[in-house]
Coordinates of C-alpha atoms in Angstrom, one line a residue:
X1 CA -19.8 7.0 34.5
X2 CA -20.2 3.2 35.0
X3 CA -18.0 1.4 32.4
X4 CA -20.0 -2.0 33.2
X5 CA -23.5 -0.5 32.7
X6 CA -24.9 -3.2 30.4
X7 CA -28.0 -1.1 29.5
X8 CA -26.1 1.7 28.4
X9 CA -23.7 -0.6 26.2
X10 CA -26.9 -2.3 24.7
X11 CA -28.1 1.2 23.5
X12 CA -24.8 2.0 22.0
X13 CA -24.8 -1.4 20.3
X14 CA -28.0 -0.9 18.7
X15 CA -26.9 2.5 17.4
X16 CA -23.8 1.0 16.0
X17 CA -25.5 -1.7 14.3
X18 CA -27.5 0.9 12.3
X19 CA -24.4 2.9 11.2
X20 CA -21.8 2.1 8.6
X21 CA -19.0 -0.3 9.8
X22 CA -16.4 2.4 9.3
X23 CA -18.2 4.7 12.0
X24 CA -19.4 1.6 14.0
X25 CA -16.0 0.1 14.4
X26 CA -14.7 2.4 17.2
X27 CA -17.9 1.5 19.5
X28 CA -17.4 -2.2 18.8
X29 CA -13.7 -2.0 19.6
X30 CA -14.6 0.0 23.0
X31 CA -17.0 -3.0 23.7
X32 CA -14.6 -5.8 23.3
X33 CA -12.0 -3.9 25.1
X34 CA -14.1 -3.3 28.1
X35 CA -15.6 -7.1 27.9
X36 CA -12.7 -9.0 26.4
X37 CA -14.0 -12.3 27.4
X38 CA -17.6 -11.9 26.3
X39 CA -18.3 -14.2 23.4
X40 CA -21.8 -12.5 22.9
X41 CA -20.2 -9.2 22.2
X42 CA -17.4 -10.6 20.1
X43 CA -20.0 -12.4 18.0
X44 CA -22.0 -9.2 17.6
X45 CA -18.8 -7.4 16.4
X46 CA -17.8 -10.2 14.0
X47 CA -21.2 -10.3 12.5
X48 CA -21.5 -6.5 12.1
X49 CA -18.0 -6.2 10.6
X50 CA -18.2 -9.0 8.3
X51 CA -21.6 -8.8 7.0
X52 CA -21.1 -5.2 6.0
X53 CA -17.9 -6.1 4.2
X54 CA -19.1 -9.1 2.2
X55 CA -22.7 -8.9 2.0
X56 CA -23.5 -6.8 -1.1
X57 CA -20.5 -8.2 -2.9
X58 CA -21.1 -12.0 -2.2
X59 CA -24.4 -13.1 -3.6
X60 CA -24.3 -16.6 -1.8
X61 CA -27.4 -18.2 -0.7
X62 CA -25.9 -19.5 2.4
X63 CA -24.4 -16.2 3.4
X64 CA -27.8 -14.4 3.1
X65 CA -29.5 -17.1 5.3
X66 CA -26.9 -16.5 7.8
X67 CA -27.7 -12.8 7.5
X68 CA -31.4 -13.1 7.9
X69 CA -30.7 -15.2 11.0
X70 CA -28.2 -12.4 12.4
X71 CA -30.9 -9.7 11.9
X72 CA -33.5 -12.1 13.8
X73 CA -31.3 -12.5 16.6
X74 CA -30.0 -8.9 17.0
X75 CA -33.2 -7.0 16.1
X76 CA -35.5 -9.4 18.0
X77 CA -36.0 -7.4 21.2
X78 CA -36.7 -3.9 19.2
X79 CA -40.1 -2.5 19.1
X80 CA -39.6 -1.9 15.4
X81 CA -38.5 -5.7 15.0
X82 CA -41.3 -6.6 12.6
X83 CA -40.5 -3.6 10.3
X84 CA -36.8 -4.4 10.4
X85 CA -37.2 -8.1 9.8
X86 CA -39.7 -7.4 6.7
X87 CA -37.1 -4.9 5.4
X88 CA -34.5 -7.6 5.8
X89 CA -36.5 -10.2 3.9
X90 CA -37.4 -7.8 1.0
X91 CA -33.7 -6.7 0.8
X92 CA -32.6 -10.4 0.6
X93 CA -35.2 -11.4 -2.0
X94 CA -34.1 -8.5 -4.1
X95 CA -30.5 -9.6 -4.0
X96 CA -30.7 -13.4 -3.9
X97 CA -34.3 -14.3 -4.6
X98 CA -33.4 -15.2 -8.1
X99 CA -31.2 -18.2 -6.9
X100 CA -32.5 -21.5 -7.7
X101 CA -32.2 -22.6 -4.2
X102 CA -33.8 -19.5 -2.6
X103 CA -37.2 -21.3 -1.8
X104 CA -36.4 -21.7 1.9
X105 CA -36.2 -17.9 2.1
X106 CA -39.5 -17.2 0.3
X107 CA -41.1 -19.8 2.7
X108 CA -39.5 -18.3 5.8
X109 CA -40.7 -14.7 4.8
X110 CA -44.2 -16.0 4.3
X111 CA -44.3 -17.8 7.5
X112 CA -43.1 -14.7 9.2
X113 CA -45.8 -12.5 7.7
X114 CA -48.3 -14.9 8.8
X115 CA -47.0 -14.9 12.4
X116 CA -47.4 -11.2 12.4
X117 CA -50.2 -10.3 15.1
X118 CA -52.9 -8.3 13.5
X119 CA -55.5 -6.5 15.5
X120 CA -58.5 -5.3 13.8
X121 CA -59.7 -5.7 10.2
X122 CA -57.5 -3.1 8.6
X123 CA -54.4 -4.8 10.2
X124 CA -55.7 -8.2 9.0
X125 CA -56.3 -6.9 5.5
X126 CA -52.6 -5.4 5.4
X127 CA -51.1 -8.7 6.6
X128 CA -53.3 -10.7 3.9
X129 CA -52.0 -8.2 1.2
X130 CA -48.5 -8.7 2.3
X131 CA -48.5 -12.4 2.2
X132 CA -50.4 -12.4 -1.1
X133 CA -47.7 -10.2 -2.5
X134 CA -44.8 -12.5 -1.5
X135 CA -46.6 -15.6 -2.8
X136 CA -47.5 -14.1 -6.1
X137 CA -43.7 -12.8 -6.4
X138 CA -42.4 -16.2 -5.5
X139 CA -44.9 -18.3 -7.8
X140 CA -43.3 -16.6 -10.8
X141 CA -39.8 -17.0 -9.9
X142 CA -38.0 -20.0 -11.4
X143 CA -36.6 -22.2 -8.3
X144 CA -36.7 -25.7 -7.1
X145 CA -39.9 -26.6 -5.1
X146 CA -41.9 -23.8 -7.0
X147 CA -44.8 -26.4 -7.4
X148 CA -45.2 -26.6 -3.6
X149 CA -45.0 -22.9 -3.2
X150 CA -47.9 -22.8 -5.8
X151 CA -49.9 -25.5 -3.8
X152 CA -49.5 -23.4 -0.6
X153 CA -50.5 -20.3 -2.4
X154 CA -53.7 -22.0 -3.8
X155 CA -54.7 -23.2 -0.3
X156 CA -54.0 -19.7 1.2
X157 CA -56.3 -18.2 -1.4
X158 CA -58.9 -20.8 -0.8
X159 CA -58.7 -20.3 3.0
X160 CA -59.4 -16.5 2.7
X161 CA -62.2 -16.6 0.0
X162 CA -62.8 -19.7 -1.9
X163 CA -64.9 -17.8 -4.5
X164 CA -62.2 -15.2 -5.0
X165 CA -59.5 -17.6 -5.1
X166 CA -60.5 -19.4 -8.4
X167 CA -60.2 -16.0 -10.2
X168 CA -56.8 -15.2 -8.4
X169 CA -55.4 -18.5 -9.2
X170 CA -56.3 -18.4 -12.9
X171 CA -54.8 -14.9 -13.4
X172 CA -51.6 -16.1 -12.1
X173 CA -51.6 -19.7 -13.5
X174 CA -50.2 -18.8 -16.8
X175 CA -47.2 -17.0 -15.2
X176 CA -46.7 -19.9 -12.9
X177 CA -46.8 -22.5 -15.6
X178 CA -44.1 -20.3 -17.4
X179 CA -41.9 -20.1 -14.4
X180 CA -42.3 -23.8 -13.7
X181 CA -41.2 -24.6 -17.1
X182 CA -38.2 -22.3 -16.7
X183 CA -37.4 -23.7 -13.4
X184 CA -36.9 -27.3 -14.9
X185 CA -34.5 -25.7 -17.6
X186 CA -32.7 -23.7 -14.8
X187 CA -32.1 -26.9 -12.8
X188 CA -30.7 -28.7 -15.9
X189 CA -28.4 -25.8 -17.1
X190 CA -26.9 -25.3 -13.6
X191 CA -26.5 -28.9 -13.0
X192 CA -22.8 -29.7 -12.4
X193 CA -21.8 -26.1 -11.3
X194 CA -19.4 -26.2 -8.3
X195 CA -20.7 -22.9 -6.5
X196 CA -18.5 -23.4 -3.6
X197 CA -15.2 -23.7 -5.3
X198 CA -12.8 -21.1 -4.3
X199 CA -11.9 -18.3 -6.7
X200 CA -8.3 -18.7 -7.7
X201 CA -6.2 -17.6 -10.7
X202 CA -6.7 -19.5 -13.8
X203 CA -4.9 -23.0 -13.6
X204 CA -5.7 -24.2 -17.0
X205 CA -6.8 -27.6 -15.7
X206 CA -9.5 -29.7 -17.4
X207 CA -11.6 -29.5 -14.4
X208 CA -11.5 -25.7 -14.7
X209 CA -12.2 -25.6 -18.4
X210 CA -15.3 -27.8 -17.6
X211 CA -16.5 -25.3 -14.9
X212 CA -15.9 -22.4 -17.3
X213 CA -17.8 -24.1 -20.0
X214 CA -20.8 -24.8 -17.7
X215 CA -20.8 -21.1 -16.2
X216 CA -20.9 -19.7 -19.7
X217 CA -23.6 -21.8 -20.8
X218 CA -25.6 -20.9 -17.9
X219 CA -25.1 -17.2 -18.7
X220 CA -25.9 -17.8 -22.4
X221 CA -29.1 -19.3 -21.3
X222 CA -30.2 -16.4 -19.3
X223 CA -29.3 -14.0 -22.1
X224 CA -31.7 -16.0 -24.4
X225 CA -34.6 -14.7 -22.3
X226 CA -35.7 -18.1 -21.1
X227 CA -38.8 -16.5 -19.4
X228 CA -39.7 -15.1 -22.9
X229 CA -40.6 -11.7 -21.2
X230 CA -40.5 -8.3 -22.7
X231 CA -39.2 -6.7 -19.7
X232 CA -35.8 -5.9 -20.5
X233 CA -34.9 -4.8 -17.0
X234 CA -35.9 -8.1 -15.5
X235 CA -33.8 -9.9 -18.2
X236 CA -30.9 -7.7 -17.5
X237 CA -31.2 -8.5 -13.7
X238 CA -31.5 -12.1 -14.2
X239 CA -28.1 -12.0 -16.4
X240 CA -26.3 -9.8 -13.9
X241 CA -27.2 -12.5 -11.2
X242 CA -25.7 -15.3 -13.3
X243 CA -22.7 -13.1 -13.8
X244 CA -22.3 -12.3 -10.2
X245 CA -22.7 -16.1 -9.3
X246 CA -20.1 -16.9 -11.8
X247 CA -17.6 -14.4 -10.4
X248 CA -17.8 -16.0 -6.9
X249 CA -15.9 -18.8 -8.4
X250 CA -14.3 -17.4 -11.7
X251 CA -13.4 -14.0 -10.2
X252 CA -9.8 -14.0 -11.5
X253 CA -11.0 -14.4 -15.1
X254 CA -10.9 -11.0 -16.7
X255 CA -13.0 -12.1 -19.7
X256 CA -16.0 -12.6 -17.1
X257 CA -15.7 -9.2 -15.7
X258 CA -15.2 -7.7 -19.4
X259 CA -18.4 -9.6 -20.7
X260 CA -20.4 -8.4 -17.8
X261 CA -19.7 -4.7 -18.3
X262 CA -20.2 -5.1 -22.0
X263 CA -23.5 -6.7 -21.3
X264 CA -24.6 -3.9 -19.1
X265 CA -23.6 -1.2 -21.7
X266 CA -25.6 -3.1 -24.3
X267 CA -28.7 -3.1 -22.0
X268 CA -28.2 0.5 -21.2
X269 CA -28.4 1.3 -25.1
X270 CA -31.4 -0.9 -25.6
X271 CA -33.4 0.8 -22.6
X272 CA -32.1 4.2 -23.8
X273 CA -33.7 3.6 -27.4
X274 CA -36.8 2.5 -25.6
X275 CA -37.0 5.8 -23.8
X276 CA -36.3 4.2 -20.3
X277 CA -33.7 6.7 -19.6
X278 CA -33.6 6.1 -15.7
X279 CA -32.8 2.6 -16.0
X280 CA -30.4 3.2 -18.7
X281 CA -28.5 5.5 -16.7
X282 CA -28.4 2.9 -13.7
X283 CA -27.1 0.0 -15.9
X284 CA -24.5 2.4 -17.6
X285 CA -23.1 3.4 -14.0
X286 CA -23.2 -0.2 -13.0
X287 CA -20.9 -0.9 -16.0
X288 CA -18.5 1.7 -14.7
X289 CA -18.7 0.1 -11.3
X290 CA -18.0 -3.2 -12.7
X291 CA -14.7 -2.0 -13.9
X292 CA -13.9 -0.2 -10.8
X293 CA -14.4 -3.5 -8.9
X294 CA -12.4 -5.4 -11.2
X295 CA -9.3 -3.2 -11.2
X296 CA -9.7 -2.4 -7.6
X297 CA -9.8 -6.0 -6.2
X298 CA -8.5 -9.3 -7.7
X299 CA -7.3 -7.9 -11.1
X300 CA -5.1 -4.8 -10.1
X301 CA -2.5 -5.9 -12.4
X302 CA -4.5 -6.8 -15.5
X303 CA -3.8 -4.0 -18.0
X304 CA -6.5 -5.3 -20.5
X305 CA -9.2 -4.5 -18.0
X306 CA -7.6 -0.9 -17.5
X307 CA -7.8 -0.4 -21.3
X308 CA -11.3 -1.5 -21.5
X309 CA -12.2 0.6 -18.7
X310 CA -10.5 3.6 -20.4
X311 CA -12.4 2.8 -23.6
X312 CA -15.7 2.8 -21.5
X313 CA -14.9 6.3 -20.0
X314 CA -14.0 7.7 -23.5
X315 CA -17.3 6.4 -25.0
X316 CA -19.2 7.8 -21.9
X317 CA -17.7 11.2 -22.3
X318 CA -18.4 11.5 -26.1
X319 CA -22.0 10.4 -25.4
X320 CA -22.6 12.7 -22.4
X321 CA -20.6 15.7 -23.8
X322 CA -18.5 15.8 -20.7
X323 CA -15.5 16.5 -22.5
X324 CA -12.3 16.3 -20.5
X325 CA -13.4 18.3 -17.6
X326 CA -15.2 15.4 -16.0
X327 CA -14.2 11.9 -15.7
X328 CA -10.9 12.3 -17.7
X329 CA -9.5 14.6 -15.2
X330 CA -10.3 12.4 -12.3
X331 CA -8.7 9.6 -14.0
X332 CA -5.5 11.6 -14.7
X333 CA -5.6 12.3 -10.8
X334 CA -5.7 8.8 -9.9
X335 CA -3.1 7.8 -12.4
X336 CA -0.4 10.3 -11.4
X337 CA -0.7 9.1 -7.9
X338 CA -0.3 5.6 -9.0
X339 CA 3.5 4.5 -8.5
X340 CA 3.5 2.3 -11.4
X341 CA 2.8 5.0 -14.0
X342 CA 5.5 7.0 -15.7
X343 CA 5.7 10.2 -17.7
X344 CA 3.3 8.8 -20.3
X345 CA 0.0 9.8 -18.3
X346 CA 1.1 13.5 -18.2
X347 CA 1.7 13.5 -22.1
X348 CA -1.6 11.9 -22.6
X349 CA -3.4 14.1 -20.3
X350 CA -2.1 17.3 -21.8
X351 CA -2.7 16.2 -25.4
X352 CA -6.2 15.2 -24.3
X353 CA -6.9 18.7 -22.8
X354 CA -5.3 20.3 -26.1
X355 CA -7.3 18.2 -28.7
X356 CA -10.5 17.6 -26.6
X357 CA -11.1 20.8 -24.7
X358 CA -9.1 23.1 -27.0
X359 CA -7.4 24.5 -23.8
X360 CA -3.8 25.2 -24.6
X361 CA -3.4 26.7 -21.1
X362 CA -4.4 23.5 -19.2
X363 CA -2.3 21.6 -21.5
X364 CA 0.8 23.7 -20.8
X365 CA 0.2 23.5 -17.0
X366 CA 0.2 19.6 -17.2
X367 CA 3.4 19.5 -19.2
X368 CA 5.1 21.9 -16.8
X369 CA 3.8 20.0 -13.9
X370 CA 5.1 16.7 -15.5
X371 CA 8.5 18.5 -16.2
X372 CA 9.2 18.9 -12.6
X373 CA 9.1 15.2 -12.0
X374 CA 10.6 14.0 -15.3
X375 CA 13.3 16.6 -16.1
X376 CA 15.8 13.8 -16.5
X377 CA 13.7 11.7 -19.1
X378 CA 14.5 12.7 -22.5
X379 CA 11.2 11.1 -24.0
X380 CA 9.1 13.3 -22.0
X381 CA 11.1 16.4 -22.8
X382 CA 11.0 15.5 -26.4
X383 CA 7.1 15.0 -26.1
X384 CA 6.9 18.5 -24.5
X385 CA 9.1 20.0 -27.4
X386 CA 6.9 18.4 -30.0
X387 CA 3.9 20.1 -28.4
X388 CA 5.3 23.6 -28.5
X389 CA 6.7 23.2 -32.0
X390 CA 3.2 22.1 -33.0
X391 CA 1.9 25.4 -31.6
X392 CA 4.6 27.3 -33.6
X393 CA 5.7 29.1 -30.4
X394 CA 9.4 29.6 -31.2
X395 CA 10.2 31.6 -28.1
X396 CA 8.8 29.2 -25.6
X397 CA 10.4 26.2 -27.4
X398 CA 13.8 28.0 -27.2
X399 CA 13.4 28.8 -23.6
X400 CA 12.5 25.0 -23.0
X401 CA 15.7 24.0 -24.7
X402 CA 17.7 26.1 -22.5
X403 CA 16.0 25.2 -19.4
X404 CA 16.3 21.3 -19.7
X405 CA 20.1 21.7 -21.1
X406 CA 21.2 24.0 -18.4
X407 CA 19.3 22.7 -15.4
X408 CA 21.8 20.0 -14.5
X409 CA 19.0 17.5 -14.1
X410 CA 19.6 15.7 -17.5
X411 CA 22.7 13.8 -17.7
X412 CA 24.9 14.4 -20.7
X413 CA 24.8 10.9 -21.8
X414 CA 20.9 11.3 -22.3
X415 CA 21.2 14.7 -23.9
X416 CA 22.4 13.8 -27.4
X417 CA 18.9 13.8 -28.9
X418 CA 17.8 17.0 -27.0
X419 CA 20.9 18.7 -28.5
X420 CA 20.2 17.2 -32.1
X421 CA 16.6 18.6 -31.9
X422 CA 17.8 22.0 -30.6
X423 CA 20.2 22.2 -33.6
X424 CA 17.3 21.2 -35.9
X425 CA 15.1 23.8 -34.3
X426 CA 17.6 26.6 -34.7
X427 CA 18.3 25.4 -38.5
X428 CA 14.8 25.7 -39.1
X429 CA 13.7 29.1 -37.5
X430 CA 17.0 30.7 -36.2
X431 CA 19.7 32.4 -38.0
X432 CA 23.3 31.2 -38.8
X433 CA 24.7 32.9 -35.6
X434 CA 22.1 30.8 -33.4
X435 CA 23.0 27.7 -35.3
X436 CA 26.8 28.1 -34.9
X437 CA 26.3 29.0 -31.1
X438 CA 24.3 25.7 -30.5
X439 CA 27.0 23.8 -32.5
X440 CA 29.7 25.0 -30.2
X441 CA 27.8 24.4 -26.9
X442 CA 27.0 20.9 -28.2
X443 CA 30.6 20.1 -29.1
X444 CA 31.6 21.4 -25.7
X445 CA 29.1 19.1 -24.0
X446 CA 30.4 16.1 -25.8
X447 CA 34.1 17.0 -26.3
X448 CA 35.4 13.8 -24.8
X449 CA 33.3 11.7 -27.2
X450 CA 33.5 13.9 -30.3
X451 CA 37.1 14.5 -30.1
X452 CA 38.9 14.3 -33.5
X453 CA 35.5 14.1 -35.2
X454 CA 34.6 17.9 -35.3
X455 CA 33.8 17.6 -39.0
X456 CA 31.2 14.9 -38.5
X457 CA 29.0 17.2 -36.3
X458 CA 28.8 19.6 -39.4
X459 CA 26.5 16.9 -40.9
X460 CA 23.7 17.4 -38.6
X461 CA 23.4 21.0 -39.8
X462 CA 22.3 20.0 -43.3
X463 CA 20.3 16.8 -42.4
X464 CA 16.7 17.1 -43.5
X465 CA 14.4 14.2 -42.7
X466 CA 16.0 11.0 -44.3
X467 CA 18.0 13.3 -46.5
X468 CA 21.8 13.3 -45.8
X469 CA 24.4 15.8 -47.2
X470 CA 27.0 13.0 -47.7
X471 CA 27.1 9.5 -49.1
X472 CA 27.4 6.6 -46.8
X473 CA 31.1 6.1 -47.7
X474 CA 31.8 9.7 -47.0
X475 CA 30.0 9.6 -43.6
X476 CA 31.9 6.4 -42.7
X477 CA 35.1 8.3 -43.7
X478 CA 34.1 11.1 -41.3
X479 CA 33.5 8.6 -38.5
X480 CA 29.7 9.3 -38.3
X481 CA 26.6 7.3 -38.5
X482 CA 23.0 8.5 -37.4
X483 CA 20.5 6.1 -35.9
X484 CA 17.4 7.7 -34.6
X485 CA 19.4 10.8 -33.5
X486 CA 21.8 8.6 -31.6
X487 CA 25.6 9.2 -32.7
X488 CA 27.4 6.0 -33.3
X489 CA 31.2 6.2 -34.4
X490 CA 32.8 3.7 -36.6
X491 CA 35.3 2.8 -33.8
X492 CA 32.4 2.1 -31.4
X493 CA 31.4 -1.1 -33.0
X494 CA 27.8 -2.2 -32.3
X495 CA 27.5 -5.6 -30.3
X496 CA 26.1 -8.4 -32.3
X497 CA 24.8 -12.0 -31.4
X498 CA 27.3 -14.7 -32.3
X499 CA 26.9 -16.3 -35.6
X500 CA 28.1 -19.7 -36.6
X501 CA 31.0 -20.0 -39.2
X502 CA 29.7 -21.8 -42.3
X503 CA 32.9 -21.7 -44.3
X504 CA 33.8 -25.4 -43.3
X505 CA 30.5 -26.8 -43.7
X506 CA 29.7 -29.1 -46.7
X507 CA 26.1 -30.0 -47.8
X508 CA 24.5 -33.2 -47.0
X509 CA 23.6 -35.3 -50.2
X510 CA 20.8 -38.1 -49.6
X511 CA 21.7 -41.3 -51.6
X512 CA 20.5 -45.0 -51.3
X513 CA 23.7 -46.3 -52.7
X514 CA 27.1 -45.1 -51.3
X515 CA 29.9 -45.1 -53.7
X516 CA 33.7 -45.6 -52.8
X517 CA 35.4 -42.6 -51.4
X518 CA 32.5 -41.1 -49.6
X519 CA 31.7 -40.9 -45.9
X520 CA 28.4 -42.7 -45.5
X521 CA 25.8 -42.1 -42.9
X522 CA 22.3 -43.4 -42.2
X523 CA 20.2 -41.8 -45.3
X524 CA 23.0 -40.2 -47.4
X525 CA 26.6 -39.2 -47.5
X526 CA 28.9 -36.3 -46.8
X527 CA 31.3 -35.4 -49.5
X528 CA 35.1 -36.0 -48.9
X529 CA 36.9 -32.6 -48.0
X530 CA 39.0 -31.1 -50.7
X531 CA 42.3 -31.8 -48.8
X532 CA 41.3 -35.6 -48.3
X533 CA 40.5 -35.6 -52.0
X534 CA 43.8 -34.4 -53.0
X535 CA 45.5 -37.1 -50.8
X536 CA 43.5 -39.7 -52.3
X537 CA 44.7 -38.8 -55.9
X538 CA 48.2 -39.2 -54.8
X539 CA 47.8 -42.6 -53.3
X540 CA 47.7 -45.9 -55.5
X541 CA 44.2 -47.3 -56.4
X542 CA 42.5 -49.3 -53.8
X543 CA 43.1 -52.6 -55.7
X544 CA 46.7 -52.2 -54.9
X545 CA 46.0 -53.0 -51.3
X546 CA 44.2 -56.4 -51.7
X547 CA 46.5 -59.5 -50.9
X548 CA 45.0 -61.9 -53.4
X549 CA 45.5 -59.3 -56.1
X550 CA 49.2 -59.0 -55.2
X551 CA 49.5 -62.8 -55.2
X552 CA 48.0 -63.0 -58.8
X553 CA 50.7 -60.7 -60.0
X554 CA 53.5 -62.7 -58.5
X555 CA 51.9 -65.9 -59.8
X556 CA 52.1 -64.7 -63.2
X557 CA 56.0 -64.4 -62.7
X558 CA 56.2 -68.1 -62.1
X559 CA 56.9 -67.6 -58.3
X560 CA 53.7 -68.6 -57.0
X561 CA 54.8 -71.7 -55.0
X562 CA 57.6 -69.9 -53.1
X563 CA 55.4 -66.9 -52.2
X564 CA 52.6 -69.1 -51.3
X565 CA 54.7 -70.8 -48.8
X566 CA 56.2 -67.6 -47.5
X567 CA 52.5 -65.9 -47.0
X568 CA 51.1 -69.2 -45.5
X569 CA 48.4 -69.4 -48.3
X570 CA 47.2 -72.8 -49.4

């Protein structure tokens, strides 16, 4: 009754924090509406909303530290705080404990367990066991400061029982030394990685290429089983953690998603061969989830990943014997609801039902469903006709021809191929009367286009595959050409790209010396055109146009002095 009852709101908040955000959002909206100026309530809403949205998808060490602080602040007053906090630490270490910088989380968890009040010897033994379990997990986990964690663990065991500590430490020392070795390699191989870079589409920059190379080297190092363990599950988890870290920065690179899914499939096969069926199924399902994440988030427009996803589902169906009744139909349902798809998904789904499930009835229903949407698409109608022809169902094929040609949905300019197939069908399975009837109807439908070329339509009756009843010259005389069932008349000239006129071009001739009468250019000459050559033949020789040569002729006549004075030549 009291909208400002703080205790009642506190109970509602605790209940909302334990619910999925989709269910809890309404409660939080009521809360901030009732208390619009309360920073505390806004902080609670924001943390609950954002953590549930991103925590499982973003394996970033700082984000998970913030999450643990959030749990500590929001659950601190609950009677079950110790259990809730321990669960949060275990959850965080399972997800982010492999990070090279995860040492603070391990130490915080250990200190939290040490600080838990234990009354009685049984509770004390439980606390010791819990602390020891976390120490032993952390000391074999490669990370920075693993040496300090090992020293703390040794002191802890010695503080409990110095005689038992020696044996406990010796049992774990070999695994610790191996983890310490790997930690040094881990630090080296991850040096230079920019973990805080925002994920953007490929920029093809040198800096990006360097980062891609570093990330792939890190992933390859994890695939090489640096721990030298025979536990395939542990190796797979470490490689997957490396991939997830990489996707935080290179999430727009489809090859990373594809390689991660492929690795999961490969690990699933290895585990299946070893007899670990449960983990094999888990990793196989995670491979499908990877494709779902990729095509459902940042790479919705990447066709390559869709095709890879389809290949994965196909292999999965064949391996599981699910046929088309399982995943195939669910994918078809999603595809036909996608506005980017066209008639191809109906044809593919129908043929898949026919060839995989051997179910003609379901294939027929899919074709009929698609015909309601694509009755104006010749390509879809022809695919449907091919399917019925393959079944040798003459009556149903004839009915389909009649339906699509008389429905009015198919424009006349798009029906040429359908009419040609109808005529070919009647020529193959019908009688002469049926053939003549189809010819008359087709001529009536295309009277404006075929006017004056009625004889050309007769050619289609006797076409078989690529064999024509007339020679090309006779077809041209009839005004008919065939090109993929499309009628092209001689008077309808096909457009062509403009081509250069080479008739006036002359060849270039490379020459070092340029003789008289040619047009010189650097490196060679161009011959003089024929018209210019004829003109040059009619003209006097070049020597006739030199003044000194003319003067020499006159000098020979004995009139050199007079002409020399006249020409001003000394």
